[in-house]
XYZ file of C-alpha atoms in Angstrom:
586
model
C 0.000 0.000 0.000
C 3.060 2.225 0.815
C 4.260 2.465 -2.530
C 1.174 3.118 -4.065
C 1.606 6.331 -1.967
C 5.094 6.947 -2.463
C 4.578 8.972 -5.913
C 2.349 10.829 -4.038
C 4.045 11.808 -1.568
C 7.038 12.911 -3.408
C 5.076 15.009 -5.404
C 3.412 16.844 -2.298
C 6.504 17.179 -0.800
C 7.687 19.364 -4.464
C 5.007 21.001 -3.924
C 5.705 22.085 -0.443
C 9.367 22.807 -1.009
C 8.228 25.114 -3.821
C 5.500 26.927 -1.546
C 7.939 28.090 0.511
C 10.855 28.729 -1.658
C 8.610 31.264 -3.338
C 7.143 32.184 -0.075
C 10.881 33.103 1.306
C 10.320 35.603 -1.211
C 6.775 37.184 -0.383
C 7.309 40.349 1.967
C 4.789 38.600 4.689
C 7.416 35.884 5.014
C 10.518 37.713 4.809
C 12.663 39.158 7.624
C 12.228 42.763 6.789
C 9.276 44.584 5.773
C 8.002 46.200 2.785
C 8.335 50.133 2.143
C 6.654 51.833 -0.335
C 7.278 55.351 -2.127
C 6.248 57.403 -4.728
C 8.764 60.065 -6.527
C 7.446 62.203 -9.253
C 9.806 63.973 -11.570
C 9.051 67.164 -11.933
C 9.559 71.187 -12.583
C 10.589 73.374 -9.517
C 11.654 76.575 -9.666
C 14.278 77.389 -7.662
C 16.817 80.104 -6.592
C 20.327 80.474 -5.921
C 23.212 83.216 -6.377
C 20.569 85.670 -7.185
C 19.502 83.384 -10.464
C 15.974 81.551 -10.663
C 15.813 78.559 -12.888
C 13.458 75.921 -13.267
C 15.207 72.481 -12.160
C 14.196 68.433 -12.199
C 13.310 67.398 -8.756
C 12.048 64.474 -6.940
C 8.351 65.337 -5.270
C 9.545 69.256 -5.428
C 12.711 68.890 -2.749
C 15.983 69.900 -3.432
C 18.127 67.781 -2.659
C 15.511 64.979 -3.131
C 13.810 63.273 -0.174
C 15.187 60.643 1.922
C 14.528 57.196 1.336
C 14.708 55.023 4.970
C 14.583 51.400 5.247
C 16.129 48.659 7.232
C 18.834 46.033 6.357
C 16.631 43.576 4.959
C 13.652 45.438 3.899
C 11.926 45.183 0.660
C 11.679 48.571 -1.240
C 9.343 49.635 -3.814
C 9.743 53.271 -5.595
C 7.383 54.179 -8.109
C 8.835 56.961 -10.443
C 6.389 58.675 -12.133
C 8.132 61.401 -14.998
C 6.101 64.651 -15.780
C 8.960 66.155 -17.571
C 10.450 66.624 -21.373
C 13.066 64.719 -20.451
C 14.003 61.030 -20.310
C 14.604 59.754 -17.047
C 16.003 56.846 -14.954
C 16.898 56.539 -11.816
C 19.940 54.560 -9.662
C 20.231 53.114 -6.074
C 23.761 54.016 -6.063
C 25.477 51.147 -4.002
C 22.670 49.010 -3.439
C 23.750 45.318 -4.333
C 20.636 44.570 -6.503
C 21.243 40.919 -5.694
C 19.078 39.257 -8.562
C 17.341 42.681 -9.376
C 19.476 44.262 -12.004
C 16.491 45.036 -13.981
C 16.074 48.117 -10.705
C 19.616 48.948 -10.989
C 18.994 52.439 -13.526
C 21.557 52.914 -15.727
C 19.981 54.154 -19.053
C 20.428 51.973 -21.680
C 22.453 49.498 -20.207
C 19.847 47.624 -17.700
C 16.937 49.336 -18.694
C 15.229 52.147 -21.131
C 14.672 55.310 -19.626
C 11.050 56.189 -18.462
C 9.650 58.475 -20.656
C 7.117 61.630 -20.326
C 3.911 60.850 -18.732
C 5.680 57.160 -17.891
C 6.136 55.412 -14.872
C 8.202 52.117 -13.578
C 8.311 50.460 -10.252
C 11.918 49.799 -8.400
C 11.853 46.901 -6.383
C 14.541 45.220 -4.437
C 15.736 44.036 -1.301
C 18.428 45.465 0.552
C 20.895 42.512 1.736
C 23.728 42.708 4.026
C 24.177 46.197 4.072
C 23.964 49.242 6.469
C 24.762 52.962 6.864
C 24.657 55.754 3.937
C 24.265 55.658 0.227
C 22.413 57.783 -2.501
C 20.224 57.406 -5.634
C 20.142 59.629 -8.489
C 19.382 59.843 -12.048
C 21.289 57.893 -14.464
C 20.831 59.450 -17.623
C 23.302 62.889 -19.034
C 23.932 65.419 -16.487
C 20.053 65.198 -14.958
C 22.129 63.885 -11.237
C 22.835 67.810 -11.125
C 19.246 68.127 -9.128
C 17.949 64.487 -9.285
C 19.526 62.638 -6.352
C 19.008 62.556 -2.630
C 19.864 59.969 0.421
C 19.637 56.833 0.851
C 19.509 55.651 4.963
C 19.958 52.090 5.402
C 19.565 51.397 9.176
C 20.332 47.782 11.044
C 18.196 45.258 11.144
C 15.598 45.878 14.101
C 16.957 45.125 17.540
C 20.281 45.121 16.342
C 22.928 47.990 17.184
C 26.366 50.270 15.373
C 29.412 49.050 16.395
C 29.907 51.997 18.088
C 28.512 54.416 20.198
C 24.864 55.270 19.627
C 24.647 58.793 18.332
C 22.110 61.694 19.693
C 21.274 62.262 16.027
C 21.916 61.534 12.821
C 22.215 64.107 9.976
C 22.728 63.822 6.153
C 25.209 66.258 4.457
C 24.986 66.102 0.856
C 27.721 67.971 -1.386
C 26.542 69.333 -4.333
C 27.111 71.891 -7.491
C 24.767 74.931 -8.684
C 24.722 75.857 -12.231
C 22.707 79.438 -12.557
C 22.267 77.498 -16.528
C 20.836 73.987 -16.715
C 23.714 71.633 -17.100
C 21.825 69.643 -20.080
C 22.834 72.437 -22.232
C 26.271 72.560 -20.717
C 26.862 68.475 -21.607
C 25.443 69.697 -24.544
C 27.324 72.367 -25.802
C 30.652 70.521 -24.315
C 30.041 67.102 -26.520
C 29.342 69.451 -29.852
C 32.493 71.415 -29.613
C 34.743 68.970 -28.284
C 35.841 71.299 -25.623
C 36.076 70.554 -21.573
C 32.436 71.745 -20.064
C 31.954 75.065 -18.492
C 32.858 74.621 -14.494
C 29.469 74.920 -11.613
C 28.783 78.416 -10.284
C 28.805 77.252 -6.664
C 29.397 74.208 -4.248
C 26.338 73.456 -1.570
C 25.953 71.944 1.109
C 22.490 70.502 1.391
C 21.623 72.589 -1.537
C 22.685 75.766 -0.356
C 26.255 77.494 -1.599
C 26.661 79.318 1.628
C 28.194 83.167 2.585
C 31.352 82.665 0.989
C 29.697 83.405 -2.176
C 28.044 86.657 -3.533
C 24.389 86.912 -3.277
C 24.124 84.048 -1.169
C 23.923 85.401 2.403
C 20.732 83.686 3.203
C 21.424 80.277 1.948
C 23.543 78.699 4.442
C 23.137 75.349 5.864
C 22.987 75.117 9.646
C 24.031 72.436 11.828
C 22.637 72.793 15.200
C 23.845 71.095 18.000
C 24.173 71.112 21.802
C 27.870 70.447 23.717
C 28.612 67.349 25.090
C 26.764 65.029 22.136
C 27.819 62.498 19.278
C 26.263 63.156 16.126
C 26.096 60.727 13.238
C 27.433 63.136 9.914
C 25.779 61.197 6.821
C 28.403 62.549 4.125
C 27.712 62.243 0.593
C 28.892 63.611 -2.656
C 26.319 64.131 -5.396
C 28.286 66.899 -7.286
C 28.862 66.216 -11.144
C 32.567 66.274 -11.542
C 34.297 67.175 -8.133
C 36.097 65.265 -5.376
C 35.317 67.770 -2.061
C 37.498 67.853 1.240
C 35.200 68.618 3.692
C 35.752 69.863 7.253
C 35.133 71.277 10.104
C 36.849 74.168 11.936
C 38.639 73.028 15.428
C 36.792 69.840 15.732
C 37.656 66.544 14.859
C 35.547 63.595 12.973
C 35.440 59.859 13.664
C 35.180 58.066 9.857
C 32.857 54.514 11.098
C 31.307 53.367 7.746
C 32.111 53.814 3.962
C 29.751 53.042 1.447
C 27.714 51.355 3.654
C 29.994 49.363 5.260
C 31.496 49.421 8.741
C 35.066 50.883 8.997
C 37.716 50.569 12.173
C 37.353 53.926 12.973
C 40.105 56.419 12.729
C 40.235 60.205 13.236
C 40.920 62.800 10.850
C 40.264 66.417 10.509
C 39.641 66.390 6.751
C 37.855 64.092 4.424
C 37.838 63.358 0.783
C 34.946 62.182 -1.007
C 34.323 61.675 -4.204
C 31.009 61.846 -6.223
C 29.209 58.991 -5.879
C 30.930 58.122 -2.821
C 29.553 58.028 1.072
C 31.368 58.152 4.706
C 29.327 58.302 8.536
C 31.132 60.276 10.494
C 31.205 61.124 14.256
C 31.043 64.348 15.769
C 31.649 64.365 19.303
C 30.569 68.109 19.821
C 32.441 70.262 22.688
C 31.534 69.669 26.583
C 30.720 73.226 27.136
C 29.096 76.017 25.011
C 32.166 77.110 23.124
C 31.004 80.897 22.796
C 32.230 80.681 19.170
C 30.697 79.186 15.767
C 32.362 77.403 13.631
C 32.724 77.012 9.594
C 32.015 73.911 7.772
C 34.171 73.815 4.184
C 33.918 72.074 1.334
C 35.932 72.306 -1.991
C 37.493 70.765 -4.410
C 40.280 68.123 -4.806
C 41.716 69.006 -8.379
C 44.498 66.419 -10.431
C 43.645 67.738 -13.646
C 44.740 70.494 -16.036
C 41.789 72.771 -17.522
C 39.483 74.833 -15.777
C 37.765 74.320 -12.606
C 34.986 76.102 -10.166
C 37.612 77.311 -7.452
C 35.192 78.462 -4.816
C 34.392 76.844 -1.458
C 30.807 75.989 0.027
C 30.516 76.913 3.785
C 27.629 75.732 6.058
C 27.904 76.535 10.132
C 28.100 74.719 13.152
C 26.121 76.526 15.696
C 25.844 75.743 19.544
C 22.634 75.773 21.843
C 23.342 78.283 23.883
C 22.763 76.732 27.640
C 20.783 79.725 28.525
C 17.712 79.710 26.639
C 16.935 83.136 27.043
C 20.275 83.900 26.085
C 19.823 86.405 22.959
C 23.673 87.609 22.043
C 23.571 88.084 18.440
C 25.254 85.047 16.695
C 27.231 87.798 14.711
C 29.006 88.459 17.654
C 30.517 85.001 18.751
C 34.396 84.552 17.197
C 33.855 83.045 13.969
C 36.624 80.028 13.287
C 37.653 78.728 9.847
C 39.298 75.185 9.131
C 42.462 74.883 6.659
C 41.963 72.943 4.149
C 44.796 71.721 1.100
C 45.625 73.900 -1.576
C 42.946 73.317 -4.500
C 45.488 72.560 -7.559
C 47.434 69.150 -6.051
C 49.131 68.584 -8.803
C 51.707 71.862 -7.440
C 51.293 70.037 -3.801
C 53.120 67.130 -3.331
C 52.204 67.018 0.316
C 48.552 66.998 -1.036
C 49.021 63.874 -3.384
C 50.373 62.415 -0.311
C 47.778 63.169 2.489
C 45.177 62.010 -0.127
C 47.092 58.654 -0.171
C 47.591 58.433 3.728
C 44.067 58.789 3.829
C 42.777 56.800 1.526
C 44.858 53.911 3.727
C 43.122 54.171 6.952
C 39.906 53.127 5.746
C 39.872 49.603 6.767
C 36.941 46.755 6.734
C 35.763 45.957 10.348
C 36.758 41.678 8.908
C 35.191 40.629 12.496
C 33.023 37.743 13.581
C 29.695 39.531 12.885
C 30.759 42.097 9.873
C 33.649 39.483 7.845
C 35.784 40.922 5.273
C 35.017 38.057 2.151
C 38.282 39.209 0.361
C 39.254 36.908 -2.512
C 42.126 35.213 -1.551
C 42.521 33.280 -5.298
C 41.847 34.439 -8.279
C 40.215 32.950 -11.311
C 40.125 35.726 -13.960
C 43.352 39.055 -13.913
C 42.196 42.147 -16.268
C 44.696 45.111 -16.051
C 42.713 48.504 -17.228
C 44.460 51.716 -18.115
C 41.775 54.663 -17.484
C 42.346 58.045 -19.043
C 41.854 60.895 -21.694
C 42.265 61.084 -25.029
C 40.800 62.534 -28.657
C 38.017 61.615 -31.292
C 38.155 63.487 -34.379
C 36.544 65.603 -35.565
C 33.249 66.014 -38.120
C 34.512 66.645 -41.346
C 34.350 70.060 -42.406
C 34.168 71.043 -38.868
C 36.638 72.711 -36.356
C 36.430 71.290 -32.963
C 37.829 72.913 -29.756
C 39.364 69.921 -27.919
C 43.314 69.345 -28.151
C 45.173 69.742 -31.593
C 41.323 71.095 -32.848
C 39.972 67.354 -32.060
C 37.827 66.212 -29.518
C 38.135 65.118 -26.000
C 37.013 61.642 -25.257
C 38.047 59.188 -22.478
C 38.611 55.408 -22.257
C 38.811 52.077 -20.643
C 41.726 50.213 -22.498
C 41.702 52.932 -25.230
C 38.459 52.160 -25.995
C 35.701 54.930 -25.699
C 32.421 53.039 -24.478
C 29.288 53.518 -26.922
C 26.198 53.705 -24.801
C 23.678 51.342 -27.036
C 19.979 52.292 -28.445
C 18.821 49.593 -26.412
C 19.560 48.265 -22.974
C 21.901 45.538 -23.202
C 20.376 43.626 -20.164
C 17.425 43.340 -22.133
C 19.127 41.926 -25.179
C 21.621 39.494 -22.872
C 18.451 38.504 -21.385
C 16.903 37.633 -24.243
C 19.767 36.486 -26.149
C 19.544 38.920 -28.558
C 23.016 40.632 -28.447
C 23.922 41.018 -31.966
C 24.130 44.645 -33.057
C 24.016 45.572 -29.224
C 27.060 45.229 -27.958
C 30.061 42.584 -28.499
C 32.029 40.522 -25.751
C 35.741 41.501 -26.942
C 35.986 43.577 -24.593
C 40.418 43.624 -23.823
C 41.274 42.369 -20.779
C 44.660 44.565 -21.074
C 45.677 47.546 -23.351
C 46.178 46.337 -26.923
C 49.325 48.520 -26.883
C 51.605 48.498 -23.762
C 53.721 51.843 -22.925
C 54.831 54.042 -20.104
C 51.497 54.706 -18.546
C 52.435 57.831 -16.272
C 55.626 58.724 -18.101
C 55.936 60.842 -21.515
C 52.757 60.330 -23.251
C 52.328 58.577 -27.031
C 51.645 61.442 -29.640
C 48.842 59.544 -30.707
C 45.800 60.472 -28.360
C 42.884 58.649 -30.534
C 41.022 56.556 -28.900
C 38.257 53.662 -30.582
C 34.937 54.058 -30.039
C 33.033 50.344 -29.499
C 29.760 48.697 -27.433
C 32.135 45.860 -25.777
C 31.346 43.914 -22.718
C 33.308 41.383 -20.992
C 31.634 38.239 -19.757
C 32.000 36.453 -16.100
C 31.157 33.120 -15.337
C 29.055 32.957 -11.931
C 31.203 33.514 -8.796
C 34.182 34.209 -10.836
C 36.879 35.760 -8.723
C 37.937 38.897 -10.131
C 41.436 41.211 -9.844
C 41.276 44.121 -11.584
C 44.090 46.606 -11.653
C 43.188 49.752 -12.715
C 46.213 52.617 -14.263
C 45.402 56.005 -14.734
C 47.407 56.763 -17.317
C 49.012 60.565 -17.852
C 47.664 61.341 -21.702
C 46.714 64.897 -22.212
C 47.295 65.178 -18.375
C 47.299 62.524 -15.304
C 43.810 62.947 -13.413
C 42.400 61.129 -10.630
C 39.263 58.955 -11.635
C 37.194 57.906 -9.063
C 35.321 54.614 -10.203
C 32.239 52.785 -9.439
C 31.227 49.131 -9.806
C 27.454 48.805 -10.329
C 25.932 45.664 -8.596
C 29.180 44.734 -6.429
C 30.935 46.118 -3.443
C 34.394 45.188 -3.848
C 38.101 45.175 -1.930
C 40.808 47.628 -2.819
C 43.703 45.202 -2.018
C 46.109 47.715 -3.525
C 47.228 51.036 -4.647
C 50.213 53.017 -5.597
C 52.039 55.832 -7.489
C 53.560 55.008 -11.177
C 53.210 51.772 -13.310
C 51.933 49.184 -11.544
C 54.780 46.436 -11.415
C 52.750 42.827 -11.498
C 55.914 41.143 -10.068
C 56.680 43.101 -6.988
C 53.204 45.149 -6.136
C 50.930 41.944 -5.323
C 53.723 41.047 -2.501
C 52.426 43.814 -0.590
C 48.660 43.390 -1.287
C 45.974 43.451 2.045
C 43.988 40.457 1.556
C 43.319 40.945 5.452
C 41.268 43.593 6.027
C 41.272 46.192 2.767
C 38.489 48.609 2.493
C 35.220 47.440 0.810
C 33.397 49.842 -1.659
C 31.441 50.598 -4.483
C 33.385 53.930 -5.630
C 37.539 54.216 -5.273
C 39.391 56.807 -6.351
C 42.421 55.760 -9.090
C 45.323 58.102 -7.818
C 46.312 61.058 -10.621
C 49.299 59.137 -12.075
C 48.409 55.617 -10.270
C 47.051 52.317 -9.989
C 44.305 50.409 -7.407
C 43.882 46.858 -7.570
C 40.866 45.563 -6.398
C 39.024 42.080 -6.219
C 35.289 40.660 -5.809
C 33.198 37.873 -6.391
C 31.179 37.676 -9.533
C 28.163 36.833 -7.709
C 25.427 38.782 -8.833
C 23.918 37.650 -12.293
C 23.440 40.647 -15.046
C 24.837 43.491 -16.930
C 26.995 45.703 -14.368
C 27.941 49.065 -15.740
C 31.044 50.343 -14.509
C 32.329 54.113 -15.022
C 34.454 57.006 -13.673
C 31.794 58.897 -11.807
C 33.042 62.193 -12.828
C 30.223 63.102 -15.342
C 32.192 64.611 -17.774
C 34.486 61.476 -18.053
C 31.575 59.594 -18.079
C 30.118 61.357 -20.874
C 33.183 61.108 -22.558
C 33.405 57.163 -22.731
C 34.957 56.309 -19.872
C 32.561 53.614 -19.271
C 32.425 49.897 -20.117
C 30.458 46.741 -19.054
C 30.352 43.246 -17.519
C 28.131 40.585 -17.968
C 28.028 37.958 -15.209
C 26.173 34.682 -16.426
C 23.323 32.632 -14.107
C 24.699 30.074 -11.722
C 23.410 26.894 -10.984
C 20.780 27.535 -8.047
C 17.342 28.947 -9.142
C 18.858 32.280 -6.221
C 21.878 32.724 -9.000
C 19.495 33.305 -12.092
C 18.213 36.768 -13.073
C 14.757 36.632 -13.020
C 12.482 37.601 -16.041
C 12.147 41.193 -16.662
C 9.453 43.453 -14.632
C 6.203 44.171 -16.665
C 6.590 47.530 -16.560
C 10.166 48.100 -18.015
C 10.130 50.674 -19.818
C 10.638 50.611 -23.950
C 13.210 52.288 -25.695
């Protein structure tokens, strides 16, 4: 009688399994919970420097609104566009484990929404906590389009360090009194570097330091004898900021979302797209002062560059709450910060260094460092500028009357007329992209010594493809053609180790001997030093199309931009699911 039953039984048992596989995946099952929000693209007119202009912005705010969940919650954004333009939007940092089709990089993991359009973001945020951003991911439209991201631990569970008495975001930004479409614009038609930003803000406002700008300061109130939680982002277009504070010191504790060791410092450097919690442990007394709060640039490049400074103020409760001295009349103290143009400043090339050094992963028990320690698959990139020529017929305004352009392995990334997740998906590459991408320069030569004469760089749709859980290094050389810059670059879809970085060529012989496979930092954006190399390593473990780009706009917009593909693994939780319904067309 028992085996009569056996089939049956098997088969219920399928059927059980399957319930709850899928149900793992319904929000009433999982761990975290489900958060839902609405942002509509649209017109705002807003002011700054004594110019009005009407700007994109996400449900009228500007900087955009926060967007709060937990480590482990489900989130669900509905973008609705009103606007001319097309739009998309990216969770800058988020892992998208198995949802690249929310990732929001025009035209390479999705179409952009178009006017009167809408499409629905949905992932889950998975082993991480602490500060990102999103933003738009299409031309220059990140100018006004971004805000915060707060990813806070899992219920009942605490920071690795001291609780703060509140938490504040600090977002870096740039004002253009024009609209910095027609800036992209202009720049990509004449072949010339783009006019510079008008201001620097801080929370959206440039501060005193600039004319006509009295009233727009950002204020950052706070009593003596607190810790405050700094969340410090940089959503400017094209500028790495130092940022501090005058006579008080800051506690870095997470990059990137992820946990740091702390260490101290008086200045930071971020660059765009990248994140850093800091603490403020504000005085024990009511310091009868105020004190500045600086940002401004970091600059490795030649051409021009805004060369003003954003100030916001720290301001103390005054004990007395009656008390009503004028604030004008408190001392007023400024912090130093390094000379703007490095490359004069040797000192400043090497501060940035030290300081890119102390950021360490926590690689404890409860928060592990998963570095790599073999690899499967070495690429070696050189990053850098170079020319395109010109229309014929035309005279262009880049070097030697060409163009600028900037590449990956000399080769100037073609964004496609389609999104190449959608064609991988389907298996419908051809004419989309190719996967040739090189996995070192075609041509080798002295990276960071005397340039080649010849500056032309190809321009090509090239991917290169990953097996599932590949283990990656991935050196990447700035190179010094028509000038050695710093590029900071970010990995869509992956956090990943910097397990080394120097000055010069990078020598493959001796530089791996003194590689960190211990306790490097983990991130998703990592500066390349002006004239040097990083070497960094992950896990190809997230099936899709990962973009992966300098996330200075200009260079970005220039070509210096390429793509992986990482193929399904085994396990139905290592395939990419089926697209959304709503993905938008191109």
């Amino acid at each position: 009688m028992g085996s009569l039953h056996f089939p049956c039984f098997t088969s219920m048992a399928a059927l059980l399994f399957s319930f709850f596989v899928a149900a793992s995946w319904m929000p009433e099952f999982a761990a975290g919970k489900t958060r839902h929000y609405t942002f509509n693209i649209k017109y705002h007119n807003v002011t700054r420097l004594c110019n009005t202009r009407s700007i994109l912005s996400v449900n009228g705010k500007f900087p955009g609104p926060r967007l709060v969940a937990r480590e482990g919650d489900q989130v669900l954004i509905k973008v609705v566009n009103h606007v001319s333009n097309n739009v998309t939007i990216h969770w800058h940092g988020i892992r998208q484990l198995q949802t690249g089709w929310a990732d929001g990089p025009a035209y390479i993991t999705q179409c952009p929404i178009q006017t009167g359009q809408a499409y629905t973001y949905n992932f889950t945020i998975t082993g991480q906590r602490g500060t990102l951003l999103w933003h738009a991911h299409i031309s220059w439209l990140r100018s006004t389009l971004h805000g915060p991201i707060i990813i806070l631990p899992k219920r009942n569970e605490s920071y690795p360090f001291v609780k703060p008495y509140k938490e504040v975001p600090i977002i870096l930004g740039e004002w253009f009194n024009v609209d910095p479409e027609a800036v992209i614009s202009q720049a990509l038609q004449t072949g010339a570097g783009p006019n510079v930003s008008d201001a620097y803000t801080i929370n959206g406002l440039p501060g005193p330091l600039y004319n006509c700008s009295s009233r727009d300061v950002f204020k950052l109130k706070v009593e003596p004898g607190k810790t405050y939680l700094l969340r410090l982002i940089n959503a400017a277009l094209n500028d790495e900021l130092f940022f501090s504070i005058a006579n008080h010191s800051l506690t870095v504790v997470e990059a990137d979302a992820v946990y740091t060791k702390p260490f101290e410092t008086d200045i930071i450097l971020i660059a765009p797209g990248q994140t850093t919690n800091i603490l403020l442990k504000t005085k024990p007394t009511f310091p009868n002062a105020t004190f500045l709060i600086l940002a401004r640039p970091y600059f490795t490049g030649g051409g021009t560059i805004d060369n003003t400074t954003t100030a916001g103020i720290l301001e103390y409760k005054h004990p007395n709450t009656t008390h009503h001295t004028s604030i004008k009349a408190l001392p007023l103290f400024r912090p130093s910060l390094p000379p703007i143009n490095a490359t004069k400043f040797v000192n400043v090339t090497q501060f940035v260094e030290n300081l890119a050094k102390k950021f360490r992963s926590l690689a404890n028990k409860q928060f592990p460092a998963n570095v790599p320690q073999t690899v499967d698959r070495r690429f070696f990139f050189t990053l850098g500028l170079g020319t395109s020529p010109c229309p014929q017929n035309s005279t262009c305004q880049g070097p030697n009357g060409l163009k600028f352009a900037a590449s990956v392995n000399n080769f100037s990334f073609a964004l496609p007329s389609t999104a190449m997740l959608q064609a991988h998906f389907s298996g419908q590459s051809s004419g989309v992209y190719t996967t040739d991408f090189p996995t070192k320069p075609l041509v080798a030569f002295n990276y960071t010594g005397t340039p080649p004469n010849i500056t032309n760089v190809s321009n090509a749709t090239r991917a290169v493809v990953l097996p599932f859980n590949t283990s990656v290094e991935l050196v990447l050389q700035g190179t010094s053609i028509l000038g050695a810059e710093s590029h900071p670059l970010h990995l869509h879809g992956y956090n990943f180790f910097i397990v080394g970085l120097g000055f010069g060529n990078y020598d493959p012989t001796k530089d791996p001997a003194n590689f960190n496979l211990v306790d490097p930092a983990e991130r998703n954006t990592a500066g390349v030093p002006a004239g040097g190399w990083i070497a960094i390593r992950f896990f190809a473990d997230n099936p899709g199309v990962w973009f992966m780009h300098c996330h200075l706009d200009i260079h970005t917009s220039w070509g210096l931009r390429m793509a992986w593909i990482v193929q399904d693994g085994p396990q139905p939780n290592q395939k990419l699911p089926p697209p959304p319904s709503d993905l938008p067309k191109c």
